[in-house]
PDB file of C-alpha atoms and ligand atoms in Angstrom:
ATOM      1  CA  UNK A  19     -27.846 -57.295 142.200  1.00  0.00           C
ATOM      2  CA  UNK A  20     -31.120 -55.438 142.829  1.00  0.00           C
ATOM      3  CA  UNK A  21     -30.754 -52.143 144.607  1.00  0.00           C
ATOM      4  CA  UNK A  22     -32.702 -50.241 147.233  1.00  0.00           C
ATOM      5  CA  UNK A  23     -32.266 -46.519 147.715  1.00  0.00           C
ATOM      6  CA  UNK A  24     -32.742 -45.334 151.304  1.00  0.00           C
ATOM      7  CA  UNK A  25     -33.363 -41.655 152.008  1.00  0.00           C
ATOM      8  CA  UNK A  26     -32.413 -40.885 155.607  1.00  0.00           C
ATOM      9  CA  UNK A  27     -30.166 -43.956 155.779  1.00  0.00           C
ATOM     10  CA  UNK A  28     -28.144 -42.416 158.608  1.00  0.00           C
ATOM     11  CA  UNK A  29     -31.138 -42.209 160.945  1.00  0.00           C
ATOM     12  CA  UNK A  30     -32.600 -44.839 163.243  1.00  0.00           C
ATOM     13  CA  UNK A  31     -35.209 -46.202 160.818  1.00  0.00           C
ATOM     14  CA  UNK A  32     -32.892 -45.759 157.833  1.00  0.00           C
ATOM     15  CA  UNK A  33     -30.084 -47.740 159.472  1.00  0.00           C
ATOM     16  CA  UNK A  34     -32.455 -50.579 160.339  1.00  0.00           C
ATOM     17  CA  UNK A  35     -33.799 -50.643 156.770  1.00  0.00           C
ATOM     18  CA  UNK A  36     -30.264 -50.610 155.395  1.00  0.00           C
ATOM     19  CA  UNK A  37     -29.249 -53.521 157.638  1.00  0.00           C
ATOM     20  CA  UNK A  38     -32.318 -55.533 156.648  1.00  0.00           C
ATOM     21  CA  UNK A  39     -31.739 -54.832 152.955  1.00  0.00           C
ATOM     22  CA  UNK A  40     -28.106 -55.991 153.214  1.00  0.00           C
ATOM     23  CA  UNK A  41     -29.252 -59.072 155.096  1.00  0.00           C
ATOM     24  CA  UNK A  42     -31.508 -59.914 152.127  1.00  0.00           C
ATOM     25  CA  UNK A  43     -28.748 -59.412 149.573  1.00  0.00           C
ATOM     26  CA  UNK A  44     -29.823 -56.103 148.104  1.00  0.00           C
ATOM     27  CA  UNK A  45     -27.330 -53.468 147.129  1.00  0.00           C
ATOM     28  CA  UNK A  46     -28.066 -50.288 149.095  1.00  0.00           C
ATOM     29  CA  UNK A  47     -27.648 -46.674 148.103  1.00  0.00           C
ATOM     30  CA  UNK A  48     -27.687 -44.664 151.329  1.00  0.00           C
ATOM     31  CA  UNK A  49     -28.770 -41.080 150.747  1.00  0.00           C
ATOM     32  CA  UNK A  50     -27.522 -38.677 153.415  1.00  0.00           C
ATOM     33  CA  UNK A  51     -26.786 -34.986 153.602  1.00  0.00           C
ATOM     34  CA  UNK A  52     -23.092 -35.375 154.427  1.00  0.00           C
ATOM     35  CA  UNK A  53     -21.480 -38.655 153.266  1.00  0.00           C
ATOM     36  CA  UNK A  54     -18.308 -37.931 155.249  1.00  0.00           C
ATOM     37  CA  UNK A  55     -20.290 -38.497 158.457  1.00  0.00           C
ATOM     38  CA  UNK A  56     -21.158 -42.041 157.403  1.00  0.00           C
ATOM     39  CA  UNK A  57     -17.880 -43.810 156.734  1.00  0.00           C
ATOM     40  CA  UNK A  58     -19.076 -46.846 158.690  1.00  0.00           C
ATOM     41  CA  UNK A  59     -21.944 -47.360 156.257  1.00  0.00           C
ATOM     42  CA  UNK A  60     -19.502 -47.302 153.345  1.00  0.00           C
ATOM     43  CA  UNK A  61     -17.406 -49.887 155.189  1.00  0.00           C
ATOM     44  CA  UNK A  62     -20.436 -52.220 155.171  1.00  0.00           C
ATOM     45  CA  UNK A  63     -20.496 -52.149 151.369  1.00  0.00           C
ATOM     46  CA  UNK A  64     -23.198 -49.504 151.104  1.00  0.00           C
ATOM     47  CA  UNK A  65     -22.946 -46.816 148.452  1.00  0.00           C
ATOM     48  CA  UNK A  66     -23.186 -43.583 150.461  1.00  0.00           C
ATOM     49  CA  UNK A  67     -24.246 -40.569 148.415  1.00  0.00           C
ATOM     50  CA  UNK A  68     -25.217 -36.988 149.049  1.00  0.00           C
ATOM     51  CA  UNK A  69     -28.828 -36.203 148.267  1.00  0.00           C
ATOM     52  CA  UNK A  70     -31.858 -34.149 149.128  1.00  0.00           C
ATOM     53  CA  UNK A  71     -35.230 -35.788 149.522  1.00  0.00           C
ATOM     54  CA  UNK A  72     -37.002 -32.493 148.798  1.00  0.00           C
ATOM     55  CA  UNK A  73     -35.352 -32.028 145.378  1.00  0.00           C
ATOM     56  CA  UNK A  74     -36.778 -34.075 142.490  1.00  0.00           C
ATOM     57  CA  UNK A  75     -33.566 -33.747 140.462  1.00  0.00           C
ATOM     58  CA  UNK A  76     -31.517 -35.068 143.346  1.00  0.00           C
ATOM     59  CA  UNK A  77     -33.942 -37.954 143.861  1.00  0.00           C
ATOM     60  CA  UNK A  78     -33.738 -38.899 140.171  1.00  0.00           C
ATOM     61  CA  UNK A  79     -29.939 -38.748 140.231  1.00  0.00           C
ATOM     62  CA  UNK A  80     -29.467 -41.092 143.203  1.00  0.00           C
ATOM     63  CA  UNK A  81     -32.353 -43.506 142.554  1.00  0.00           C
ATOM     64  CA  UNK A  82     -31.696 -44.737 139.010  1.00  0.00           C
ATOM     65  CA  UNK A  83     -31.689 -48.529 138.751  1.00  0.00           C
ATOM     66  CA  UNK A  84     -33.243 -49.193 142.156  1.00  0.00           C
ATOM     67  CA  UNK A  85     -36.138 -51.623 142.545  1.00  0.00           C
ATOM     68  CA  UNK A  86     -37.490 -49.689 145.482  1.00  0.00           C
ATOM     69  CA  UNK A  87     -37.043 -46.510 147.481  1.00  0.00           C
ATOM     70  CA  UNK A  88     -37.488 -45.860 151.184  1.00  0.00           C
ATOM     71  CA  UNK A  89     -38.326 -42.488 152.725  1.00  0.00           C
ATOM     72  CA  UNK A  90     -37.057 -42.521 156.311  1.00  0.00           C
ATOM     73  CA  UNK A  91     -36.149 -38.859 156.499  1.00  0.00           C
ATOM     74  CA  UNK A  92     -37.111 -36.713 159.446  1.00  0.00           C
ATOM     75  CA  UNK A  93     -36.217 -33.035 159.837  1.00  0.00           C
ATOM     76  CA  UNK A  94     -36.996 -33.320 163.548  1.00  0.00           C
ATOM     77  CA  UNK A  95     -35.211 -35.611 165.976  1.00  0.00           C
ATOM     78  CA  UNK A  96     -36.617 -34.550 169.364  1.00  0.00           C
ATOM     79  CA  UNK A  97     -38.377 -31.812 171.354  1.00  0.00           C
ATOM     80  CA  UNK A  98     -35.040 -30.368 172.457  1.00  0.00           C
ATOM     81  CA  UNK A  99     -34.490 -29.275 168.865  1.00  0.00           C
ATOM     82  CA  UNK A 100     -37.507 -26.931 168.931  1.00  0.00           C
ATOM     83  CA  UNK A 101     -39.522 -25.869 165.892  1.00  0.00           C
ATOM     84  CA  UNK A 102     -37.820 -22.667 164.810  1.00  0.00           C
ATOM     85  CA  UNK A 103     -36.218 -24.503 161.904  1.00  0.00           C
ATOM     86  CA  UNK A 104     -39.105 -26.862 161.060  1.00  0.00           C
ATOM     87  CA  UNK A 105     -40.532 -26.235 157.603  1.00  0.00           C
ATOM     88  CA  UNK A 106     -44.259 -27.135 157.875  1.00  0.00           C
ATOM     89  CA  UNK A 107     -44.142 -28.108 154.183  1.00  0.00           C
ATOM     90  CA  UNK A 108     -41.118 -30.394 154.538  1.00  0.00           C
ATOM     91  CA  UNK A 109     -43.021 -33.650 154.060  1.00  0.00           C
ATOM     92  CA  UNK A 110     -45.121 -32.183 151.227  1.00  0.00           C
ATOM     93  CA  UNK A 111     -41.946 -31.156 149.420  1.00  0.00           C
ATOM     94  CA  UNK A 112     -40.479 -34.606 150.039  1.00  0.00           C
ATOM     95  CA  UNK A 113     -43.617 -36.307 148.698  1.00  0.00           C
ATOM     96  CA  UNK A 114     -43.596 -34.163 145.560  1.00  0.00           C
ATOM     97  CA  UNK A 115     -39.878 -34.673 144.952  1.00  0.00           C
ATOM     98  CA  UNK A 116     -40.029 -38.419 145.545  1.00  0.00           C
ATOM     99  CA  UNK A 117     -43.049 -38.977 143.291  1.00  0.00           C
ATOM    100  CA  UNK A 118     -41.555 -36.919 140.473  1.00  0.00           C
ATOM    101  CA  UNK A 119     -37.926 -37.973 140.882  1.00  0.00           C
ATOM    102  CA  UNK A 120     -38.613 -41.686 141.264  1.00  0.00           C
ATOM    103  CA  UNK A 121     -41.000 -41.684 138.316  1.00  0.00           C
ATOM    104  CA  UNK A 122     -38.384 -40.141 136.060  1.00  0.00           C
ATOM    105  CA  UNK A 123     -35.744 -42.566 137.354  1.00  0.00           C
ATOM    106  CA  UNK A 124     -38.047 -45.520 136.593  1.00  0.00           C
ATOM    107  CA  UNK A 125     -38.387 -46.560 140.247  1.00  0.00           C
ATOM    108  CA  UNK A 126     -41.912 -47.839 140.786  1.00  0.00           C
ATOM    109  CA  UNK A 127     -42.098 -48.666 144.489  1.00  0.00           C
ATOM    110  CA  UNK A 128     -41.810 -46.242 147.413  1.00  0.00           C
ATOM    111  CA  UNK A 129     -42.181 -47.100 151.086  1.00  0.00           C
ATOM    112  CA  UNK A 130     -42.512 -44.114 153.410  1.00  0.00           C
ATOM    113  CA  UNK A 131     -42.313 -44.314 157.195  1.00  0.00           C
ATOM    114  CA  UNK A 132     -45.231 -42.576 158.885  1.00  0.00           C
ATOM    115  CA  UNK A 133     -45.903 -41.154 162.328  1.00  0.00           C
ATOM    116  CA  UNK A 134     -48.448 -42.733 164.693  1.00  0.00           C
ATOM    117  CA  UNK A 135     -49.768 -39.287 165.671  1.00  0.00           C
ATOM    118  CA  UNK A 136     -52.097 -39.203 162.678  1.00  0.00           C
ATOM    119  CA  UNK A 137     -53.670 -42.592 163.360  1.00  0.00           C
ATOM    120  CA  UNK A 138     -57.117 -42.383 164.932  1.00  0.00           C
ATOM    121  CA  UNK A 139     -57.506 -43.045 168.642  1.00  0.00           C
ATOM    122  CA  UNK A 140     -60.410 -44.749 170.432  1.00  0.00           C
ATOM    123  CA  UNK A 141     -62.411 -41.502 170.285  1.00  0.00           C
ATOM    124  CA  UNK A 142     -62.111 -41.426 166.487  1.00  0.00           C
ATOM    125  CA  UNK A 143     -59.841 -38.373 166.587  1.00  0.00           C
ATOM    126  CA  UNK A 144     -56.178 -38.282 165.499  1.00  0.00           C
ATOM    127  CA  UNK A 145     -53.808 -39.189 168.304  1.00  0.00           C
ATOM    128  CA  UNK A 146     -52.121 -35.799 167.951  1.00  0.00           C
ATOM    129  CA  UNK A 147     -55.355 -34.116 169.082  1.00  0.00           C
ATOM    130  CA  UNK A 148     -55.203 -35.867 172.459  1.00  0.00           C
ATOM    131  CA  UNK A 149     -52.678 -34.146 174.720  1.00  0.00           C
ATOM    132  CA  UNK A 150     -52.705 -37.182 177.029  1.00  0.00           C
ATOM    133  CA  UNK A 151     -51.556 -39.437 174.177  1.00  0.00           C
ATOM    134  CA  UNK A 152     -49.271 -37.115 172.215  1.00  0.00           C
ATOM    135  CA  UNK A 153     -47.169 -34.196 173.509  1.00  0.00           C
ATOM    136  CA  UNK A 154     -48.887 -31.013 172.283  1.00  0.00           C
ATOM    137  CA  UNK A 155     -45.530 -29.313 171.776  1.00  0.00           C
ATOM    138  CA  UNK A 156     -44.707 -31.826 169.023  1.00  0.00           C
ATOM    139  CA  UNK A 157     -48.006 -31.241 167.196  1.00  0.00           C
ATOM    140  CA  UNK A 158     -46.422 -28.994 164.518  1.00  0.00           C
ATOM    141  CA  UNK A 159     -44.251 -31.927 163.493  1.00  0.00           C
ATOM    142  CA  UNK A 160     -47.270 -34.236 163.389  1.00  0.00           C
ATOM    143  CA  UNK A 161     -49.187 -31.761 161.244  1.00  0.00           C
ATOM    144  CA  UNK A 162     -46.248 -31.517 158.838  1.00  0.00           C
ATOM    145  CA  UNK A 163     -46.095 -35.314 158.619  1.00  0.00           C
ATOM    146  CA  UNK A 164     -49.834 -35.540 157.980  1.00  0.00           C
ATOM    147  CA  UNK A 165     -49.610 -32.990 155.183  1.00  0.00           C
ATOM    148  CA  UNK A 166     -47.066 -35.251 153.485  1.00  0.00           C
ATOM    149  CA  UNK A 167     -49.421 -38.233 153.711  1.00  0.00           C
ATOM    150  CA  UNK A 168     -52.226 -36.108 152.253  1.00  0.00           C
ATOM    151  CA  UNK A 169     -49.953 -35.175 149.357  1.00  0.00           C
ATOM    152  CA  UNK A 170     -49.192 -38.827 148.606  1.00  0.00           C
ATOM    153  CA  UNK A 171     -52.913 -39.567 148.618  1.00  0.00           C
ATOM    154  CA  UNK A 172     -53.571 -36.698 146.237  1.00  0.00           C
ATOM    155  CA  UNK A 173     -51.164 -38.297 143.752  1.00  0.00           C
ATOM    156  CA  UNK A 174     -53.842 -40.840 142.853  1.00  0.00           C
ATOM    157  CA  UNK A 175     -52.814 -43.433 140.273  1.00  0.00           C
ATOM    158  CA  UNK A 176     -49.409 -41.950 139.444  1.00  0.00           C
ATOM    159  CA  UNK A 177     -46.414 -43.939 138.213  1.00  0.00           C
ATOM    160  CA  UNK A 178     -45.051 -44.574 141.706  1.00  0.00           C
ATOM    161  CA  UNK A 179     -46.764 -47.246 143.777  1.00  0.00           C
ATOM    162  CA  UNK A 180     -46.300 -45.778 147.233  1.00  0.00           C
ATOM    163  CA  UNK A 181     -47.129 -47.207 150.643  1.00  0.00           C
ATOM    164  CA  UNK A 182     -46.858 -45.491 153.994  1.00  0.00           C
ATOM    165  CA  UNK A 183     -46.117 -47.771 156.938  1.00  0.00           C
ATOM    166  CA  UNK A 184     -47.119 -46.039 160.156  1.00  0.00           C
ATOM    167  CA  UNK A 185     -45.923 -47.566 163.428  1.00  0.00           C
ATOM    168  CA  UNK A 186     -49.007 -48.410 165.473  1.00  0.00           C
ATOM    169  CA  UNK A 187     -47.305 -47.265 168.671  1.00  0.00           C
ATOM    170  CA  UNK A 188     -43.818 -46.408 169.777  1.00  0.00           C
ATOM    171  CA  UNK A 189     -40.718 -47.439 167.877  1.00  0.00           C
ATOM    172  CA  UNK A 190     -38.446 -49.247 170.296  1.00  0.00           C
ATOM    173  CA  UNK A 191     -34.713 -49.416 169.553  1.00  0.00           C
ATOM    174  CA  UNK A 192     -34.057 -52.584 171.550  1.00  0.00           C
ATOM    175  CA  UNK A 193     -37.221 -54.602 170.940  1.00  0.00           C
ATOM    176  CA  UNK A 194     -36.657 -57.810 168.976  1.00  0.00           C
ATOM    177  CA  UNK A 195     -36.969 -58.471 165.278  1.00  0.00           C
ATOM    178  CA  UNK A 196     -39.789 -61.005 165.353  1.00  0.00           C
ATOM    179  CA  UNK A 197     -40.920 -61.255 161.729  1.00  0.00           C
ATOM    180  CA  UNK A 198     -44.457 -61.290 163.172  1.00  0.00           C
ATOM    181  CA  UNK A 199     -45.739 -57.832 162.366  1.00  0.00           C
ATOM    182  CA  UNK A 200     -49.277 -57.229 161.178  1.00  0.00           C
ATOM    183  CA  UNK A 201     -50.895 -54.437 159.220  1.00  0.00           C
ATOM    184  CA  UNK A 202     -53.880 -52.476 160.477  1.00  0.00           C
ATOM    185  CA  UNK A 203     -55.873 -49.577 159.134  1.00  0.00           C
ATOM    186  CA  UNK A 204     -56.352 -45.969 160.122  1.00  0.00           C
ATOM    187  CA  UNK A 205     -56.889 -46.667 163.812  1.00  0.00           C
ATOM    188  CA  UNK A 206     -54.316 -47.222 166.521  1.00  0.00           C
ATOM    189  CA  UNK A 207     -54.117 -51.025 166.840  1.00  0.00           C
ATOM    190  CA  UNK A 208     -55.805 -52.353 169.932  1.00  0.00           C
ATOM    191  CA  UNK A 209     -53.582 -52.039 172.985  1.00  0.00           C
ATOM    192  CA  UNK A 210     -51.320 -49.665 170.993  1.00  0.00           C
ATOM    193  CA  UNK A 211     -48.518 -52.216 170.734  1.00  0.00           C
ATOM    194  CA  UNK A 212     -45.308 -50.845 169.311  1.00  0.00           C
ATOM    195  CA  UNK A 213     -42.538 -52.493 167.378  1.00  0.00           C
ATOM    196  CA  UNK A 214     -38.814 -52.287 166.963  1.00  0.00           C
ATOM    197  CA  UNK A 215     -36.981 -50.392 164.246  1.00  0.00           C
ATOM    198  CA  UNK A 216     -35.703 -53.812 163.136  1.00  0.00           C
ATOM    199  CA  UNK A 217     -39.240 -55.145 162.742  1.00  0.00           C
ATOM    200  CA  UNK A 218     -40.328 -52.011 160.906  1.00  0.00           C
ATOM    201  CA  UNK A 219     -37.459 -52.702 158.521  1.00  0.00           C
ATOM    202  CA  UNK A 220     -38.739 -56.245 157.952  1.00  0.00           C
ATOM    203  CA  UNK A 221     -42.120 -54.794 156.960  1.00  0.00           C
ATOM    204  CA  UNK A 222     -40.473 -52.246 154.656  1.00  0.00           C
ATOM    205  CA  UNK A 223     -38.381 -54.857 152.824  1.00  0.00           C
ATOM    206  CA  UNK A 224     -41.292 -57.316 152.620  1.00  0.00           C
ATOM    207  CA  UNK A 225     -43.358 -54.611 150.917  1.00  0.00           C
ATOM    208  CA  UNK A 226     -40.620 -53.895 148.411  1.00  0.00           C
ATOM    209  CA  UNK A 227     -39.982 -57.560 147.620  1.00  0.00           C
ATOM    210  CA  UNK A 228     -43.622 -58.666 147.568  1.00  0.00           C
ATOM    211  CA  UNK A 229     -45.959 -55.667 147.551  1.00  0.00           C
ATOM    212  CA  UNK A 230     -49.303 -56.361 149.200  1.00  0.00           C
ATOM    213  CA  UNK A 231     -50.684 -52.841 149.744  1.00  0.00           C
ATOM    214  CA  UNK A 232     -50.757 -50.077 147.188  1.00  0.00           C
ATOM    215  CA  UNK A 233     -51.099 -46.282 147.308  1.00  0.00           C
ATOM    216  CA  UNK A 234     -52.381 -46.302 150.843  1.00  0.00           C
ATOM    217  CA  UNK A 235     -51.325 -45.988 154.462  1.00  0.00           C
ATOM    218  CA  UNK A 236     -51.444 -48.852 156.925  1.00  0.00           C
ATOM    219  CA  UNK A 237     -50.432 -49.139 160.524  1.00  0.00           C
ATOM    220  CA  UNK A 238     -47.785 -51.731 161.322  1.00  0.00           C
ATOM    221  CA  UNK A 239     -47.498 -53.373 164.688  1.00  0.00           C
ATOM    222  CA  UNK A 240     -46.510 -56.558 166.451  1.00  0.00           C
ATOM    223  CA  UNK A 241     -49.385 -58.054 168.447  1.00  0.00           C
ATOM    224  CA  UNK A 242     -48.577 -58.255 172.115  1.00  0.00           C
ATOM    225  CA  UNK A 243     -48.688 -62.060 172.209  1.00  0.00           C
ATOM    226  CA  UNK A 244     -46.107 -62.269 169.385  1.00  0.00           C
ATOM    227  CA  UNK A 245     -43.612 -59.826 170.822  1.00  0.00           C
ATOM    228  CA  UNK A 246     -41.331 -62.173 172.727  1.00  0.00           C
ATOM    229  CA  UNK A 247     -40.408 -64.455 169.824  1.00  0.00           C
ATOM    230  CA  UNK A 248     -37.163 -63.777 167.984  1.00  0.00           C
ATOM    231  CA  UNK A 249     -36.137 -64.724 164.450  1.00  0.00           C
TER     232      UNK A 249
HETATM  233  N1  NAP B 592     -43.851 -44.132 166.600  1.00  0.00           N
HETATM  234  C1  NAP B 592     -43.762 -43.504 165.435  1.00  0.00           C
HETATM  235  O1  NAP B 592     -44.746 -43.314 164.721  1.00  0.00           O
HETATM  236  C2  NAP B 592     -42.393 -43.024 164.988  1.00  0.00           C
HETATM  237  C3  NAP B 592     -41.325 -43.041 165.879  1.00  0.00           C
HETATM  238  C4  NAP B 592     -40.077 -42.591 165.428  1.00  0.00           C
HETATM  239  C5  NAP B 592     -39.923 -42.144 164.113  1.00  0.00           C
HETATM  240  N2  NAP B 592     -40.995 -42.147 163.275  1.00  0.00           N
HETATM  241  C6  NAP B 592     -40.856 -41.657 161.890  1.00  0.00           C
HETATM  242  O2  NAP B 592     -39.906 -42.473 161.229  1.00  0.00           O
HETATM  243  C7  NAP B 592     -39.169 -41.686 160.287  1.00  0.00           C
HETATM  244  C8  NAP B 592     -37.671 -41.820 160.573  1.00  0.00           C
HETATM  245  O3  NAP B 592     -37.450 -41.444 161.911  1.00  0.00           O
HETATM  246  P1  NAP B 592     -36.080 -41.727 162.660  1.00  0.00           P
HETATM  247  O4  NAP B 592     -36.391 -41.934 164.088  1.00  0.00           O
HETATM  248  O5  NAP B 592     -35.319 -42.770 161.940  1.00  0.00           O
HETATM  249  O6  NAP B 592     -35.369 -40.303 162.472  1.00  0.00           O
HETATM  250  P2  NAP B 592     -33.847 -39.889 162.785  1.00  0.00           P
HETATM  251  O7  NAP B 592     -33.135 -40.958 163.509  1.00  0.00           O
HETATM  252  O8  NAP B 592     -33.919 -38.529 163.394  1.00  0.00           O
HETATM  253  O9  NAP B 592     -33.195 -39.787 161.337  1.00  0.00           O
HETATM  254  C9  NAP B 592     -33.690 -38.918 160.406  1.00  0.00           C
HETATM  255  C10 NAP B 592     -32.695 -38.768 159.276  1.00  0.00           C
HETATM  256  O10 NAP B 592     -33.280 -37.794 158.377  1.00  0.00           O
HETATM  257  C11 NAP B 592     -32.215 -37.112 157.761  1.00  0.00           C
HETATM  258  N3  NAP B 592     -32.602 -35.734 157.422  1.00  0.00           N
HETATM  259  C12 NAP B 592     -33.002 -34.772 158.283  1.00  0.00           C
HETATM  260  N4  NAP B 592     -33.287 -33.653 157.610  1.00  0.00           N
HETATM  261  C13 NAP B 592     -33.053 -33.924 156.307  1.00  0.00           C
HETATM  262  C14 NAP B 592     -33.166 -33.184 155.116  1.00  0.00           C
HETATM  263  N5  NAP B 592     -33.564 -31.908 155.117  1.00  0.00           N
HETATM  264  N6  NAP B 592     -32.870 -33.787 153.931  1.00  0.00           N
HETATM  265  C15 NAP B 592     -32.456 -35.058 153.920  1.00  0.00           C
HETATM  266  N7  NAP B 592     -32.320 -35.827 155.019  1.00  0.00           N
HETATM  267  C16 NAP B 592     -32.607 -35.251 156.189  1.00  0.00           C
HETATM  268  C17 NAP B 592     -31.070 -37.088 158.738  1.00  0.00           C
HETATM  269  O11 NAP B 592     -30.017 -37.306 157.894  1.00  0.00           O
HETATM  270  P3  NAP B 592     -28.533 -36.812 158.034  1.00  0.00           P
HETATM  271  O12 NAP B 592     -27.845 -38.069 158.285  1.00  0.00           O
HETATM  272  O13 NAP B 592     -28.206 -36.263 156.715  1.00  0.00           O
HETATM  273  O14 NAP B 592     -28.448 -35.846 159.177  1.00  0.00           O
HETATM  274  C18 NAP B 592     -31.336 -38.246 159.707  1.00  0.00           C
HETATM  275  O15 NAP B 592     -30.377 -39.279 159.582  1.00  0.00           O
HETATM  276  C19 NAP B 592     -39.689 -40.254 160.438  1.00  0.00           C
HETATM  277  O16 NAP B 592     -40.679 -40.017 159.491  1.00  0.00           O
HETATM  278  C20 NAP B 592     -40.276 -40.260 161.824  1.00  0.00           C
HETATM  279  O17 NAP B 592     -41.247 -39.273 162.018  1.00  0.00           O
HETATM  280  C21 NAP B 592     -42.224 -42.586 163.676  1.00  0.00           C
END
């Protein structure tokens, strides 16, 4: 059975990606920092392993044999956490480790989850620069995320065919899985419609199974008129 390796599989996006991958019949290697915290994932038939997305050797070790990798790791889970422990180079280190580790493991496809803060708003400026649209106190996290995207872009035509999927608006835990997402470009999609974690996962697995975009970043969103349908 083909395998997908999911970094950050214990998080909100990672769990949705894992569920979608299982639904499609993939084997899943869930990479977490402490496997003992994720017994329920193991119970679902997932291989839960310890790993570090910022260490190329660790990436190579856990990714061998996979047809695709997913980067859904976040070192920041909410403003209450503060920024004392945030490494501004976290996403750069992750990009470097993933590109090197996956290449040496022979894994050719990487889907990374982005952050809408570095899409461009109506004024042509990144959303994170508009305090009305993005909380200024979270800007350090957005800058760290953006540095990771820049690093992926700098990789050029390397061995790993990466794609960053950036939610065009909010990620909503309870919104439906519609199967009706669309891709946009660098701008916030009109009306800033969001999508569910489940729908993001559909986009991630579609882009592993049938890649349509390569070495670039796209926004992903569900148009407002398509949001009520369920699949
Ligand atoms: N609207 C938007 O644009 C939007 C909204 C939400 C999220 N996002 C992005 O989506 C991605 C996933 O977010 P999420 O909401 O799923 O995050 P989350 O629920 O906070 O989960 C993040 C996971 O990352 C793992 N992690 C944290 N630090 C790590 C480290 N140093 N090494 C390895 N793993 C580590 C944690 O794993 P452990 O299980 O080991 O603790 C955690 O399960 C992030 O890039 C986030 O910025 C975008």
